[in-house]
Coordinates of C-alpha atoms and ligand atoms in Angstrom, one line a residue:
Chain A
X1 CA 0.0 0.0 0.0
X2 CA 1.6 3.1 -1.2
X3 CA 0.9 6.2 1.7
X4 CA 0.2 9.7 -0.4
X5 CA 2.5 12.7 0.2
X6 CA 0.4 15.9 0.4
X7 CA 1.0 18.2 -2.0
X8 CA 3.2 21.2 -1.3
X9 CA 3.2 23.5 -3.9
X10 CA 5.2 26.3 -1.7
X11 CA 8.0 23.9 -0.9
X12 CA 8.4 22.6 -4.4
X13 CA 8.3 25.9 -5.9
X14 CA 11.3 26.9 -3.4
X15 CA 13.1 23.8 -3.7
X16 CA 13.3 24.3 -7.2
X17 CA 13.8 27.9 -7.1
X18 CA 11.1 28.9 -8.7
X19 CA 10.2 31.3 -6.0
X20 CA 12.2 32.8 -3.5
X21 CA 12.9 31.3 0.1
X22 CA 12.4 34.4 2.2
X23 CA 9.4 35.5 4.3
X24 CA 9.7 39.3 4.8
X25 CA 7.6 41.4 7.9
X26 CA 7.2 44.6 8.1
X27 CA 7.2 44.8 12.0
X28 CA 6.3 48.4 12.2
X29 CA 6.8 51.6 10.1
X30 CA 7.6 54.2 12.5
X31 CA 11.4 55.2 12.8
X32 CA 13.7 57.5 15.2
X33 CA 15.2 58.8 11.7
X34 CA 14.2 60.3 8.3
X35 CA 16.2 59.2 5.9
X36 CA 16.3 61.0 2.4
X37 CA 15.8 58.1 0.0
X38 CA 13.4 55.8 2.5
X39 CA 10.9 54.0 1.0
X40 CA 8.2 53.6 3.6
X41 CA 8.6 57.6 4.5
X42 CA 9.3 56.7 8.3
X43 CA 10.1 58.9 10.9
X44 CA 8.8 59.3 14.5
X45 CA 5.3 60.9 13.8
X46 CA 4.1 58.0 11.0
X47 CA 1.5 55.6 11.5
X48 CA 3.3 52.6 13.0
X49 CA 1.5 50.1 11.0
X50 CA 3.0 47.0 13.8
X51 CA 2.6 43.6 13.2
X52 CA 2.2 41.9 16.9
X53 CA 4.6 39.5 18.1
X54 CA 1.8 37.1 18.2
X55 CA 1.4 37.7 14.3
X56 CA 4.9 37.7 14.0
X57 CA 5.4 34.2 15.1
X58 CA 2.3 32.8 13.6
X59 CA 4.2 33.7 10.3
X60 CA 7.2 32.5 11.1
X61 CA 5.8 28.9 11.9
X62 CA 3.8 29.1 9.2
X63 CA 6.4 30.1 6.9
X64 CA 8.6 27.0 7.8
X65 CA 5.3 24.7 7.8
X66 CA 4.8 25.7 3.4
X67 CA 8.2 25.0 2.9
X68 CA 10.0 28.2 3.1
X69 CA 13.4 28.5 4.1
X70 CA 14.3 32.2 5.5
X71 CA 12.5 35.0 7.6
X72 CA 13.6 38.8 7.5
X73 CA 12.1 41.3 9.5
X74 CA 12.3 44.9 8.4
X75 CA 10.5 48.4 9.1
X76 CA 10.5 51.2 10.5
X77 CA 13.4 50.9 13.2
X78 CA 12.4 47.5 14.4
X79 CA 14.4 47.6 17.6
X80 CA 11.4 50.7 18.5
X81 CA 9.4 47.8 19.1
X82 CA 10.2 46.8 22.7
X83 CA 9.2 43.0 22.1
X84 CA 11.8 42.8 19.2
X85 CA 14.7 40.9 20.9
X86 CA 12.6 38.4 22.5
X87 CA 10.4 37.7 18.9
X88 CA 13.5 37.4 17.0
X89 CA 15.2 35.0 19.2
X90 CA 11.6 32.9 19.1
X91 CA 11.5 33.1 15.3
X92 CA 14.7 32.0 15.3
X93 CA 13.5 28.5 16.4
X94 CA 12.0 28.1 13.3
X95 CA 13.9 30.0 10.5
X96 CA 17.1 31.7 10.1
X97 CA 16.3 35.6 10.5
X98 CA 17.6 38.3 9.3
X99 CA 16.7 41.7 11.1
X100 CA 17.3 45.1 9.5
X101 CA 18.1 47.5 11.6
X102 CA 19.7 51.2 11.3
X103 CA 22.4 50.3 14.5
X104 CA 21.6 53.7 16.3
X105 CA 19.8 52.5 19.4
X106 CA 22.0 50.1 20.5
X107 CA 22.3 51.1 24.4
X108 CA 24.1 49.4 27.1
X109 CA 20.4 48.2 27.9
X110 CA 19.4 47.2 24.5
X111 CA 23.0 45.4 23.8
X112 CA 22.3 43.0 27.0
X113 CA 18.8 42.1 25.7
X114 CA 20.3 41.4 22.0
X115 CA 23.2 39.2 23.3
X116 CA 21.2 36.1 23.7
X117 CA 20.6 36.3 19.8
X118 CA 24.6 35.3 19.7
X119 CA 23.4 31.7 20.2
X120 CA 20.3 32.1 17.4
X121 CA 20.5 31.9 13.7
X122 CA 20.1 35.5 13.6
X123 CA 21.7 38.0 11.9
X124 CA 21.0 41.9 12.1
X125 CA 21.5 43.8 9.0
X126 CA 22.6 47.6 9.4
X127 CA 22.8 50.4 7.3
X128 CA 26.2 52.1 6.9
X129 CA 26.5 53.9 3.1
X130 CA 29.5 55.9 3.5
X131 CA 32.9 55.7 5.4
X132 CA 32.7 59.7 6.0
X133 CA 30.3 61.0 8.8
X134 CA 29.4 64.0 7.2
X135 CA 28.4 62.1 3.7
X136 CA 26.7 59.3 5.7
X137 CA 24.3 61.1 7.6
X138 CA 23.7 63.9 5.0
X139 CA 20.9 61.5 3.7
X140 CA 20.5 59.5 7.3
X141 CA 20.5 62.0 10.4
X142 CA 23.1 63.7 12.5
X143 CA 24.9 61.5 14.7
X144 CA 24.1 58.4 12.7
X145 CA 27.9 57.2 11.4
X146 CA 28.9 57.4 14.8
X147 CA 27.0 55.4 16.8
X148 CA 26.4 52.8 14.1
X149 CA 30.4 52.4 14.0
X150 CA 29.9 52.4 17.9
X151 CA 27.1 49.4 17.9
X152 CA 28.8 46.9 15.4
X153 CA 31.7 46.3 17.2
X154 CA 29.8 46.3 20.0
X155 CA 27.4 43.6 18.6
X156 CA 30.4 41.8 17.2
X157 CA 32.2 41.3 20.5
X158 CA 28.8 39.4 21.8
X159 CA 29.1 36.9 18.6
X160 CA 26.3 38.1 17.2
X161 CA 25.9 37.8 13.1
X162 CA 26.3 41.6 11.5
X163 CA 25.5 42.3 8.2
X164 CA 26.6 45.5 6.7
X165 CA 24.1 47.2 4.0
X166 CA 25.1 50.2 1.7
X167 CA 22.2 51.8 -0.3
X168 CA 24.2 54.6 -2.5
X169 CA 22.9 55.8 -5.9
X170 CA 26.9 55.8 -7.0
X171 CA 30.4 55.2 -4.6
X172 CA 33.6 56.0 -6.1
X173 CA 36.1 53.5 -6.0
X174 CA 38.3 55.0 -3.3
X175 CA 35.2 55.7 -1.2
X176 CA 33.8 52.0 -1.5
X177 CA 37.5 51.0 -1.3
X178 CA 37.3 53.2 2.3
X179 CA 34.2 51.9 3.7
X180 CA 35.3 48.2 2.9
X181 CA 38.3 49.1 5.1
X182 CA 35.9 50.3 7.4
X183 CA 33.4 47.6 8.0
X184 CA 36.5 44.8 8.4
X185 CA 37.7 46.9 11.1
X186 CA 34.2 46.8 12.7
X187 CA 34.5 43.2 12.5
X188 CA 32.3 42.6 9.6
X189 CA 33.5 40.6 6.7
X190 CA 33.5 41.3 3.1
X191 CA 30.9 38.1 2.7
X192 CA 28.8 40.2 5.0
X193 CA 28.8 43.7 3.2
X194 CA 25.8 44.0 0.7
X195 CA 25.9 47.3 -2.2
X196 CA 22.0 48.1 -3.5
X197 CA 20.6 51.0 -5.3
X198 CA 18.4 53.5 -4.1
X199 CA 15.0 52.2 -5.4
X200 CA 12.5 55.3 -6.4
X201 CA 9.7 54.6 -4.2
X202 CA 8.7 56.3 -1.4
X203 CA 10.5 59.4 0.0
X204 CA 13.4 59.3 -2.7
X205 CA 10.8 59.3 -5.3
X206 CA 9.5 62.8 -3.7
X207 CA 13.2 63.4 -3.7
X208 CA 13.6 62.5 -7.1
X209 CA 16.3 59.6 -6.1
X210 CA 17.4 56.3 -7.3
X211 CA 16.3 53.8 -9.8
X212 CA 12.8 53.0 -11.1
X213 CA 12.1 49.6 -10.9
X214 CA 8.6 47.6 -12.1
X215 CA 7.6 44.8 -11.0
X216 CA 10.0 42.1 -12.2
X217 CA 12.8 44.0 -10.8
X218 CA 12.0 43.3 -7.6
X219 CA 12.6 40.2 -5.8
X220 CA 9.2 38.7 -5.3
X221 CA 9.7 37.2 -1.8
X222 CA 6.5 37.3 0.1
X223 CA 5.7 40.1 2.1
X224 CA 3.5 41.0 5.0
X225 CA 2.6 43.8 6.7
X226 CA -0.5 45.0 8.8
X227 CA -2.0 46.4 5.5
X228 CA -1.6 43.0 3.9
X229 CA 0.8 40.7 1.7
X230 CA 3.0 41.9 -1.1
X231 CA 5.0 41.5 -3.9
X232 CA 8.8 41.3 -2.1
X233 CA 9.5 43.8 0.7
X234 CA 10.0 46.9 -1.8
X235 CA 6.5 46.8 -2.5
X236 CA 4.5 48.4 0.6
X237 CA 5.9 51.8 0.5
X238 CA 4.3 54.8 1.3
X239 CA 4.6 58.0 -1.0
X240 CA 2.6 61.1 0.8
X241 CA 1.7 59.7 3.2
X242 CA -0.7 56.6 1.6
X243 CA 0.5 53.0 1.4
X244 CA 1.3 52.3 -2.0
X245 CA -0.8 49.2 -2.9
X246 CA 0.4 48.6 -6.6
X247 CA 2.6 45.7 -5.8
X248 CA 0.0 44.6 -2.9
X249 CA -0.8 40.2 -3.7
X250 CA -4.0 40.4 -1.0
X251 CA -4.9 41.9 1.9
X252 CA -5.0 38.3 4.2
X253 CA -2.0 37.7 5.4
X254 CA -2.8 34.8 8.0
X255 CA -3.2 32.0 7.4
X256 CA 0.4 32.7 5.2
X257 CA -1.0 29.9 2.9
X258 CA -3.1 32.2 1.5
X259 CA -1.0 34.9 0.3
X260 CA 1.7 32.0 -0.5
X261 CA -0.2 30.7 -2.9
X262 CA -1.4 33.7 -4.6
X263 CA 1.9 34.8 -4.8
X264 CA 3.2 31.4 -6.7
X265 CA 0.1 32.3 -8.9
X266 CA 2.0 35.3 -10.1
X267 CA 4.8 34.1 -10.3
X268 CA 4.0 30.8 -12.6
X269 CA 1.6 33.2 -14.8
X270 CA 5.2 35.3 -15.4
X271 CA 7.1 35.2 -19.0
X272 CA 10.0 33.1 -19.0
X273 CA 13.5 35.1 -18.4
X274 CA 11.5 38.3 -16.9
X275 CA 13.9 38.8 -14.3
X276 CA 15.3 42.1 -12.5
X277 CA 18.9 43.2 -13.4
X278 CA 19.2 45.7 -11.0
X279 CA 20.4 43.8 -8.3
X280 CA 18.0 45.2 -5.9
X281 CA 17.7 43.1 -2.7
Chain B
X1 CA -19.0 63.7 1.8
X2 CA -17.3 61.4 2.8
X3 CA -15.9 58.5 0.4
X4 CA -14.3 54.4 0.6
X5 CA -11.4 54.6 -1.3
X6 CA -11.2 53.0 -4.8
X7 CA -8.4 52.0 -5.7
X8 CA -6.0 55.1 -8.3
X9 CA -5.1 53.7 -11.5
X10 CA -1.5 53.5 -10.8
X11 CA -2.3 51.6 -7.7
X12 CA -3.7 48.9 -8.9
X13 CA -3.0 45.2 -7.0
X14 CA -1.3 42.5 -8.7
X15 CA -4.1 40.4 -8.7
X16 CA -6.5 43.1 -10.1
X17 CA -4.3 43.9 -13.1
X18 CA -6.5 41.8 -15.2
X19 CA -9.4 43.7 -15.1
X20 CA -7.8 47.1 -15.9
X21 CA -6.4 46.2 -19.1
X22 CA -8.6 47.8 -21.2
X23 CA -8.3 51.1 -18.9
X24 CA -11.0 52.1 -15.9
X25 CA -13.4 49.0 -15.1
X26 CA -15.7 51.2 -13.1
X27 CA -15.9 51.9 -9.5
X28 CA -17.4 48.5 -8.2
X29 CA -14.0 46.8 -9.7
X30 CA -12.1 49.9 -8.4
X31 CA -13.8 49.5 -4.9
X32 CA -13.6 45.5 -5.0
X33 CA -9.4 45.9 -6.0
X34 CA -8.9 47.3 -2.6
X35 CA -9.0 43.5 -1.6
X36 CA -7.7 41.3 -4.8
X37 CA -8.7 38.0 -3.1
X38 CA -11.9 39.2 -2.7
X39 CA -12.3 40.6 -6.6
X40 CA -10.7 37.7 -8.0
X41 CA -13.8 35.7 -6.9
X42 CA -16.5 38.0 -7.0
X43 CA -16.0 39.1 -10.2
X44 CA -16.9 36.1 -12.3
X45 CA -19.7 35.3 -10.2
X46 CA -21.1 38.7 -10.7
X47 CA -20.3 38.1 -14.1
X48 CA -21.8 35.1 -14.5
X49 CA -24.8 36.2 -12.7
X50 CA -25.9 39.7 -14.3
X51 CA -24.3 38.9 -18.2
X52 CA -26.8 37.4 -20.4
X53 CA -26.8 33.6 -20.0
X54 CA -29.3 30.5 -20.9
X55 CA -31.5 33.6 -19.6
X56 CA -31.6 36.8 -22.4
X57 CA -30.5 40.2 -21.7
X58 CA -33.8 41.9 -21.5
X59 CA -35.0 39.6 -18.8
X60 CA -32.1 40.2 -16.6
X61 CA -32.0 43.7 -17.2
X62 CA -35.9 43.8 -16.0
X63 CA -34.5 41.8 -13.0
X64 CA -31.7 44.5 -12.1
X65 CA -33.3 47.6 -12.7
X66 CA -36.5 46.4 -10.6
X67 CA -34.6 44.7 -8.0
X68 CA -32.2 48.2 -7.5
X69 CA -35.5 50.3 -7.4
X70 CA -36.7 48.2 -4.4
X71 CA -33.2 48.9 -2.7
X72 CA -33.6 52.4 -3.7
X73 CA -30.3 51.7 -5.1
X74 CA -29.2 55.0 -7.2
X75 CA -26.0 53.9 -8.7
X76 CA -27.5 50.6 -9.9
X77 CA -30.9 52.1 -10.6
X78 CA -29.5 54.9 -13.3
X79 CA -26.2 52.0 -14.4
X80 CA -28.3 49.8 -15.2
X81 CA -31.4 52.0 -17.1
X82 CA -29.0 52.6 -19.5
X83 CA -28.3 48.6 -20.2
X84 CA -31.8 47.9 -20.0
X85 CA -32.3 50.5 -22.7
X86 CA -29.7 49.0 -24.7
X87 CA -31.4 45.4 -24.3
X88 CA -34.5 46.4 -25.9
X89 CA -36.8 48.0 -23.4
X90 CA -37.9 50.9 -23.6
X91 CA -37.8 54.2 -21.5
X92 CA -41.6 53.8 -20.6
X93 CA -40.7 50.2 -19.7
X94 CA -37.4 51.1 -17.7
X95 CA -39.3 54.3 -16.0
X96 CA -42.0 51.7 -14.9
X97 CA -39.5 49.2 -13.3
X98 CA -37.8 51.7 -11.6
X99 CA -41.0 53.1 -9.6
X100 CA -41.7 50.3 -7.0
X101 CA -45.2 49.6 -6.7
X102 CA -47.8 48.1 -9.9
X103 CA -46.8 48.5 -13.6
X104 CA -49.4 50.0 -16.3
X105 CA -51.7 47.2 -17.3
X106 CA -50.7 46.1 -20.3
X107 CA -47.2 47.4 -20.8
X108 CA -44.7 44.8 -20.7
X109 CA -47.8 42.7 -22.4
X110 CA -46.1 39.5 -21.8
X111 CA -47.1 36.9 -19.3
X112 CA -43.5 35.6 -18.7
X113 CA -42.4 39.4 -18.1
X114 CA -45.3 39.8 -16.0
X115 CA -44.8 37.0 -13.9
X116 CA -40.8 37.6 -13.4
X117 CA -41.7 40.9 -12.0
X118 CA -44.1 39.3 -9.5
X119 CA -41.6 37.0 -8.8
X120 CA -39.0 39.6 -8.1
X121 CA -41.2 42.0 -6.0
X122 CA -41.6 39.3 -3.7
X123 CA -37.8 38.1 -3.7
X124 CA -36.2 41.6 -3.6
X125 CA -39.1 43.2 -1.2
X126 CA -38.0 40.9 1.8
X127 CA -40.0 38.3 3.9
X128 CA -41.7 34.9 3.0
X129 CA -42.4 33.8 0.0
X130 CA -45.7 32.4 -0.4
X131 CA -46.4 28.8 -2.0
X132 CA -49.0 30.6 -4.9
X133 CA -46.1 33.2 -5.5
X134 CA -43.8 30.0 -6.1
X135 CA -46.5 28.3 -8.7
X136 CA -47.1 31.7 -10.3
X137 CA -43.7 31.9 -11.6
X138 CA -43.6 28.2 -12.2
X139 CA -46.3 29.1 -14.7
X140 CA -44.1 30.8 -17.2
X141 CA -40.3 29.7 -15.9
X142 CA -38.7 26.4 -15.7
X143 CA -37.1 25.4 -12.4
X144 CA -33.3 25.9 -13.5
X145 CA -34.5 29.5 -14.9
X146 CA -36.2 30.3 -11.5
X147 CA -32.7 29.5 -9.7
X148 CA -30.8 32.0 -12.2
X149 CA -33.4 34.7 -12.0
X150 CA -33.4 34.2 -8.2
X151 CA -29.7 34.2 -8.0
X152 CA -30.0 37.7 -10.3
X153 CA -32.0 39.6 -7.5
X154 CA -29.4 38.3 -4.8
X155 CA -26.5 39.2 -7.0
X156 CA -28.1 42.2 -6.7
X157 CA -29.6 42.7 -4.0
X158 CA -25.8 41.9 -2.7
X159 CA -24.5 45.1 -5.2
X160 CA -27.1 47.7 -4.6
X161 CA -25.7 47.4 -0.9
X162 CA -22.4 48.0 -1.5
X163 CA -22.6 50.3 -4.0
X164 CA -25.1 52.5 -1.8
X165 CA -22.7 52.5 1.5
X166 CA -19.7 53.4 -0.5
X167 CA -21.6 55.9 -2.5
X168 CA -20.2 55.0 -6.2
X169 CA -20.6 57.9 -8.7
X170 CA -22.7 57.2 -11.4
X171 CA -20.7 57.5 -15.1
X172 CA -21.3 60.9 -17.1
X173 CA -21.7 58.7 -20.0
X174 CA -24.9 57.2 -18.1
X175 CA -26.2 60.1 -16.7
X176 CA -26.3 61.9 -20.2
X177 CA -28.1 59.1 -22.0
X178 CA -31.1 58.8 -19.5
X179 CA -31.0 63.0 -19.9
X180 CA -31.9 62.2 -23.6
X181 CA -34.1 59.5 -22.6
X182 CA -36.0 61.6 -20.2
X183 CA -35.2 59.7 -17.6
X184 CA -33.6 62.0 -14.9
Ligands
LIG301 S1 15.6 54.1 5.7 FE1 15.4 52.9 7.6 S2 16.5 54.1 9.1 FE2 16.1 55.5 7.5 S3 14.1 56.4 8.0 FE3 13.6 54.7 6.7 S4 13.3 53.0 8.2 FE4 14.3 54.7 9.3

């Protein structure tokens, strides 16, 4: 008697890479800074849009229940949201995470309650774009360069993964050459540094910044957010002041089979070869 | 006054792409793409439900107009005058349906007509419906036709509601035609 494997459409489609492994959340879209080129226009006064914790996890174990194979969490400043250390450590137990972050409120306080993430499959991904203060924070905030080259080593020392991430429209050699130089002395390896462009959504379209990119540009790895699921995590960004819902897949997010689905829907009903050159990620 | 969003033409969902391809669908598509899961099922059962079918166009169009008039659905009352013209009735027959209450002896002058609108007086009015009303209709419709038409006013029924809370415009395009039909 032969026993019948369900079907998994979500875990064939990543096993064969025919769509992407990761499971983004948008944990919240409020942020201590402005940036100029942000995509969700976050800053302290926004709507926070939070997911719960509760939410949070019920995607993650849902995530690794389909058959997908990473989580990220991204905002807003996630570490605003008080329950962040614990959540990531718990989504941990059931994915590898990566967490952005923009490294600038890592207190004495906040480093203690990170540290346990040392022993997690966690990594936390921080923007640094130039290896000049002034430069840096002309687009960030004051202050910014310096205490993010204050928190990495200081996240580094308590073994826990750090990514670096430079968004720049252009670097010179020298300068990337500089800010390699830079991030190794933090402690943070070249196999850790990622380089992206600027993508024209959000504030650095009202800024008139960065690249245009359409749809198959975009990495289409599912993405939820209190507003609903979408179309990789450069799709639910807000331009004055209104979520932008053109790359929105639907609006239920739980359970994540739902938007999965739909998702691989779009994706199978996409032309062969219509993929992004624009190394946006 | 205060409006539900529909969804901007460059904002339009993934899933809702379809049914913008051949520019604006109208506001019930630009309401329903504010939720694509929700429009990507909806929208061939409305389809399927209010396009002509084993039953003809005039006969559905009766079924609408009269149906919106007992809502006291404006958007769907004034939409679908304009199809109901196009489907062969005419503006005395479309001014009848849309004033709830008996139609002029003698105008539709066709028993099945006559009987569908007793039929959907009773459906789309509310309440029970009485075993006679049942064998009236059964007079002049056959039992699969009596399902559609029923399904019609609940369609409906189901669309005069939304369209009423979230206040959808009515098209210029519509509201010039009844002008020269002498219907506003
Ligand atoms: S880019 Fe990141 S750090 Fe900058 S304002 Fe937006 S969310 Fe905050």
């Amino acid at each position: 008697m032969s026993v019948e494997t369900p079907e998994r459409p979500i875990a064939r489609a990543v096993a064969e890479g025919r769509m992407p492994g990761r499971v983004w959340m948008y944990a919240n879209y409020h942020c201590n800074i402005q940036c100029t080129y942000c995509l969700t226009e976050s800053g302290p006064k926004v709507t926070q849009r939070a997911l719960s914790p509760e939410t949070m996890i019920a995607v993650g174990e849902q995530a690794k229940e389909l058959g997908f194979t990473d989580l990220g969490v991204t905002g807003g400043e996630t570490f605003l949201m008080p329950h962040m250390p614990d959540t990531l450590a718990r989504l941990a137990d059931e994915l590898p995470v990566v967490a952005l972050t923009n490294g600038t409120l890592f207190s004495r306080r906040l480093l203690e309650k990170v540290e346990p993430l040392a022993e997690r499959d966690v990594a936390l991904q921080i923007s640094l774009d130039r290896p000049d203060a002034d430069v840096n924070d002309e687009m960030r905030a004051p202050d910014n360069f310096r205490k993010v080259v204050a928190a990495v080593p200081a996240l580094v020392e308590r073994g826990i993964t750090v990514r670096i991430a430079t968004t720049v429209e252009s670097i010179e050699d020298n300068e990337l050459d500089r800010l390699c130089a830079l991030h190794r002395d933090l402690g943070v390896p070249d196999s850790e540094h990622i380089i992206r462009p600027i993508v024209r959504r959000g504030r650095a379209d009202t800024e008139n910044l960065g690249v245009t990119a359409v749809q198959s540009d975009l990495p289409a790895e599912l993405t939820i957010t209190d507003d609903g699921a979408f179309w990789g995590p450069f799709g639910p960004t807000v331009h004055d002041d209104r979520l932008d819902t053109d790359l929105l897949v639907t609006r239920t997010t739980l359970p994540l089979e739902t938007p999965a689905r739909a998702l691989l829907g779009l994706l199978e009903g996409r032309p062969d070869g219509d993929d992004s050159a624009l190394n946006i990620r | 006054m205060t409006t539900i969003e529909r969804v901007e033409l460059d904002q339009v969902p993934l899933l809702a792409r379809p049914y913008f391809a051949d520019g604006d669908p109208g506001p019930i598509v630009r309401a329903l793409a504010q939720v694509p899961e929700l429009l990507t099922v909806a929208l061939p059962f409305i389809g399927a439900a209010l396009a002509p079918s084993a039953i003809g166009f005039r006969a559905k169009e009766i079924v609408i107009v009269r149906t919106s008039a007992l809502a006291g659905c404006r958007f769907c009352v004034e939409t679908h005058a304009v199809v109901a013209l196009d489907a062969g009735l005419s503006p005395a027959h479309v001014a009848a349906l849309r004033t709830p209450g008996p139609v002029p002896d003698g105008l539709f002058g066709d028993p099945a007509e006559e009987a569908l609108l007793g039929w959907v007086d009773v459906v789309g009015g509310g309440g029970p419906v009485s075993d006679e009303e049942r064998a009236a209709i059964l007079r002049h419709w056959d039992h699969h036709e009596i399902v559609e038409l029923t399904t019609v006013v609940g369609a409906t029924l189901m669309l005069n509601r939304f369209a009423t809370a979230l206040a959808l415009p009515t098209s210029p395009d519509a509201l010039e035609r009844l002008e020269k039909e002498g219907l506003r």
